[in-house]
């Protein structure tokens, strides 16, 4: 489970983006929804 104090999760056009403010990296996972 992600620590929401460190991670910001947002959904754009069916893609799930996770932003890690500490490491300053963004990952995206495409959703089949």
mmCIF file with all atom_site columns, C-alpha atoms in Angstrom:
data_model
loop_
_atom_site.group_PDB
_atom_site.id
_atom_site.type_symbol
_atom_site.label_atom_id
_atom_site.label_alt_id
_atom_site.label_comp_id
_atom_site.label_asym_id
_atom_site.label_entity_id
_atom_site.label_seq_id
_atom_site.pdbx_PDB_ins_code
_atom_site.Cartn_x
_atom_site.Cartn_y
_atom_site.Cartn_z
_atom_site.occupancy
_atom_site.B_iso_or_equiv
_atom_site.pdbx_formal_charge
_atom_site.auth_seq_id
_atom_site.auth_comp_id
_atom_site.auth_asym_id
_atom_site.auth_atom_id
_atom_site.pdbx_PDB_model_num
ATOM 1  C CA . UNK A 1 1  ? 0.000   0.000  0.000   1.00 0.00 ? 1  UNK A CA 1
ATOM 2  C CA . UNK A 1 2  ? 1.340   3.392  -0.970  1.00 0.00 ? 2  UNK A CA 1
ATOM 3  C CA . UNK A 1 3  ? 2.019   6.078  1.572   1.00 0.00 ? 3  UNK A CA 1
ATOM 4  C CA . UNK A 1 4  ? -0.256  8.900  0.465   1.00 0.00 ? 4  UNK A CA 1
ATOM 5  C CA . UNK A 1 5  ? 1.961   11.382 2.287   1.00 0.00 ? 5  UNK A CA 1
ATOM 6  C CA . UNK A 1 6  ? 4.658   10.636 -0.278  1.00 0.00 ? 6  UNK A CA 1
ATOM 7  C CA . UNK A 1 7  ? 2.670   9.590  -3.313  1.00 0.00 ? 7  UNK A CA 1
ATOM 8  C CA . UNK A 1 8  ? 0.086   11.449 -5.326  1.00 0.00 ? 8  UNK A CA 1
ATOM 9  C CA . UNK A 1 9  ? -2.155  9.260  -7.436  1.00 0.00 ? 9  UNK A CA 1
ATOM 10 C CA . UNK A 1 10 ? -4.299  10.728 -10.161 1.00 0.00 ? 10 UNK A CA 1
ATOM 11 C CA . UNK A 1 11 ? -6.204  9.362  -13.130 1.00 0.00 ? 11 UNK A CA 1
ATOM 12 C CA . UNK A 1 12 ? -6.131  10.966 -16.570 1.00 0.00 ? 12 UNK A CA 1
ATOM 13 C CA . UNK A 1 13 ? -7.973  9.500  -19.555 1.00 0.00 ? 13 UNK A CA 1
ATOM 14 C CA . UNK A 1 14 ? -7.987  5.991  -18.105 1.00 0.00 ? 14 UNK A CA 1
ATOM 15 C CA . UNK A 1 15 ? -4.299  6.083  -17.160 1.00 0.00 ? 15 UNK A CA 1
ATOM 16 C CA . UNK A 1 16 ? -3.126  5.816  -13.579 1.00 0.00 ? 16 UNK A CA 1
ATOM 17 C CA . UNK A 1 17 ? -0.232  8.110  -12.716 1.00 0.00 ? 17 UNK A CA 1
ATOM 18 C CA . UNK A 1 18 ? 1.744   7.872  -9.505  1.00 0.00 ? 18 UNK A CA 1
ATOM 19 C CA . UNK A 1 19 ? 3.935   10.827 -8.595  1.00 0.00 ? 19 UNK A CA 1
ATOM 20 C CA . UNK A 1 20 ? 6.602   10.354 -5.966  1.00 0.00 ? 20 UNK A CA 1
ATOM 21 C CA . UNK A 1 21 ? 7.526   13.792 -4.673  1.00 0.00 ? 21 UNK A CA 1
ATOM 22 C CA . UNK A 1 22 ? 10.634  12.499 -2.943  1.00 0.00 ? 22 UNK A CA 1
ATOM 23 C CA . UNK A 1 23 ? 12.178  10.743 -5.937  1.00 0.00 ? 23 UNK A CA 1
ATOM 24 C CA . UNK A 1 24 ? 10.513  13.094 -8.421  1.00 0.00 ? 24 UNK A CA 1
ATOM 25 C CA . UNK A 1 25 ? 9.496   10.314 -10.759 1.00 0.00 ? 25 UNK A CA 1
ATOM 26 C CA . UNK A 1 26 ? 6.251   9.587  -12.567 1.00 0.00 ? 26 UNK A CA 1
ATOM 27 C CA . UNK A 1 27 ? 5.015   6.180  -13.616 1.00 0.00 ? 27 UNK A CA 1
ATOM 28 C CA . UNK A 1 28 ? 1.922   5.429  -15.628 1.00 0.00 ? 28 UNK A CA 1
ATOM 29 C CA . UNK A 1 29 ? -0.123  2.293  -16.005 1.00 0.00 ? 29 UNK A CA 1
ATOM 30 C CA . UNK A 1 30 ? -2.752  2.045  -18.690 1.00 0.00 ? 30 UNK A CA 1
ATOM 31 C CA . UNK A 1 31 ? -6.153  1.003  -17.478 1.00 0.00 ? 31 UNK A CA 1
ATOM 32 C CA . UNK A 1 32 ? -8.389  -1.342 -19.440 1.00 0.00 ? 32 UNK A CA 1
ATOM 33 C CA . UNK A 1 33 ? -11.491 0.417  -18.129 1.00 0.00 ? 33 UNK A CA 1
#
